[in-house]
Amino acid sequence: MDRHILIEEGTANLLPSNDAQGKTLFFSYSTWASISLVTDFGLNDVYSLKSVQTVAATNGGFLSIPYYDVTEGAVYTFSYYVFNTTTSIHKFIARLQFYDASNNFVSAISSSEVDVPPNVWTRIMVTGTVPAGASKCRIVGVEQNSASQVGDVYYFDSFQLEQKPYATSWTVGTRQA
């Protein structure tokens, strides 16, 4: 039997601890769903964002309220987990939305659609280079090209923004080098 050891390099989750756990600073990306913090269901801790569909349409997912500082030309990866409580597969994406120093929208980079099967935590991630003129970003997770029904519920958890060209395992702060 082969045995392997994985040694993961040090990394920093650039999101403040409360944001990384979904405790604060997120709202629904659309009016088609309500979003709230729950403390009875989560992937890596007891916290997660719960999104309840209020209109038959794509799920509004989440959008960060704060703008996070980024460096023009640097590569960042944003990732999160979604849990689908419905009985069918729904498609979600991750998005980095870039802004200038005055909070004016510059551009966005979205992941491809990821199938999220029922009752499984699924990781969604996007990697992109900060465009010219951008110095901030917001993070987004939203349903894409599938439809939710009124009452459908999704949970979002373990938000991570890293200055890396790939995602590492989730951490609430900085993993030691």
mmCIF file of C-alpha atoms in Angstrom, residues 90-161:
data_model
loop_
_atom_site.group_PDB
_atom_site.id
_atom_site.type_symbol
_atom_site.label_atom_id
_atom_site.label_comp_id
_atom_site.label_asym_id
_atom_site.label_seq_id
_atom_site.Cartn_x
_atom_site.Cartn_y
_atom_site.Cartn_z
ATOM 1 C CA HIS A 90 -28.482 23.186 -9.389
ATOM 2 C CA LYS A 91 -25.640 25.133 -11.018
ATOM 3 C CA PHE A 92 -23.607 27.752 -9.107
ATOM 4 C CA ILE A 93 -20.677 30.001 -9.946
ATOM 5 C CA ALA A 94 -18.086 32.023 -8.039
ATOM 6 C CA ARG A 95 -17.266 35.554 -9.151
ATOM 7 C CA LEU A 96 -14.649 38.182 -8.384
ATOM 8 C CA GLN A 97 -15.983 41.681 -9.107
ATOM 9 C CA PHE A 98 -13.253 44.319 -9.424
ATOM 10 C CA TYR A 99 -13.557 48.026 -8.579
ATOM 11 C CA ASP A 100 -11.343 51.104 -8.683
ATOM 12 C CA ALA A 101 -10.331 53.226 -5.677
ATOM 13 C CA SER A 102 -13.659 55.133 -5.867
ATOM 14 C CA ASN A 103 -15.699 51.882 -5.826
ATOM 15 C CA ASN A 104 -16.572 52.137 -9.529
ATOM 16 C CA PHE A 105 -17.041 48.770 -11.220
ATOM 17 C CA VAL A 106 -14.116 47.791 -13.510
ATOM 18 C CA SER A 107 -14.808 44.168 -14.531
ATOM 19 C CA ALA A 108 -15.650 40.709 -13.242
ATOM 20 C CA ILE A 109 -14.286 37.193 -13.616
ATOM 21 C CA SER A 110 -16.647 34.250 -13.129
ATOM 22 C CA SER A 111 -16.015 30.547 -12.776
ATOM 23 C CA SER A 112 -17.638 28.035 -15.041
ATOM 24 C CA GLU A 113 -20.910 26.581 -13.782
ATOM 25 C CA VAL A 114 -20.533 23.829 -11.214
ATOM 26 C CA ASP A 115 -23.207 21.185 -10.713
ATOM 27 C CA VAL A 116 -24.239 21.103 -7.068
ATOM 28 C CA PRO A 117 -26.000 17.830 -6.289
ATOM 29 C CA PRO A 118 -28.500 17.546 -3.446
ATOM 30 C CA ASN A 119 -27.292 17.143 0.136
ATOM 31 C CA VAL A 120 -23.546 17.439 -0.516
ATOM 32 C CA TRP A 121 -21.174 20.301 0.285
ATOM 33 C CA THR A 122 -19.659 21.355 -3.053
ATOM 34 C CA ARG A 123 -16.723 23.740 -3.464
ATOM 35 C CA ILE A 124 -16.962 26.467 -6.090
ATOM 36 C CA MET A 125 -13.884 28.524 -7.035
ATOM 37 C CA VAL A 126 -12.662 31.149 -9.464
ATOM 38 C CA THR A 127 -9.138 32.391 -10.206
ATOM 39 C CA GLY A 128 -8.335 35.640 -11.965
ATOM 40 C CA THR A 129 -5.852 38.441 -12.458
ATOM 41 C CA VAL A 130 -6.747 41.890 -11.128
ATOM 42 C CA PRO A 131 -7.267 44.131 -14.173
ATOM 43 C CA ALA A 132 -5.656 47.520 -14.780
ATOM 44 C CA GLY A 133 -7.264 50.257 -12.735
ATOM 45 C CA ALA A 134 -8.722 47.929 -10.087
ATOM 46 C CA SER A 135 -7.689 48.050 -6.430
ATOM 47 C CA LYS A 136 -10.650 46.350 -4.708
ATOM 48 C CA CYS A 137 -12.908 43.383 -5.198
ATOM 49 C CA ARG A 138 -16.168 41.941 -3.932
ATOM 50 C CA ILE A 139 -16.944 38.237 -3.815
ATOM 51 C CA VAL A 140 -20.088 36.643 -5.211
ATOM 52 C CA GLY A 141 -21.687 33.199 -5.255
ATOM 53 C CA VAL A 142 -24.874 32.787 -7.274
ATOM 54 C CA GLU A 143 -26.957 30.212 -9.110
ATOM 55 C CA GLN A 144 -26.490 30.251 -12.880
ATOM 56 C CA ASN A 145 -28.614 28.703 -15.661
ATOM 57 C CA SER A 146 -30.840 26.677 -13.369
ATOM 58 C CA ALA A 147 -34.018 27.666 -11.576
ATOM 59 C CA SER A 148 -35.000 27.467 -7.932
ATOM 60 C CA GLN A 149 -38.530 27.207 -6.672
ATOM 61 C CA VAL A 150 -40.090 29.184 -3.842
ATOM 62 C CA GLY A 151 -38.910 27.677 -0.559
ATOM 63 C CA ASP A 152 -35.720 26.052 -1.919
ATOM 64 C CA VAL A 153 -32.870 26.355 0.590
ATOM 65 C CA TYR A 154 -29.098 26.602 0.073
ATOM 66 C CA TYR A 155 -26.313 27.049 2.612
ATOM 67 C CA PHE A 156 -23.028 28.874 1.888
ATOM 68 C CA ASP A 157 -19.923 28.429 4.011
ATOM 69 C CA SER A 158 -16.120 28.578 4.240
ATOM 70 C CA PHE A 159 -15.420 31.708 2.201
ATOM 71 C CA GLN A 160 -11.780 32.157 1.220
ATOM 72 C CA LEU A 161 -9.917 34.780 -0.811
#
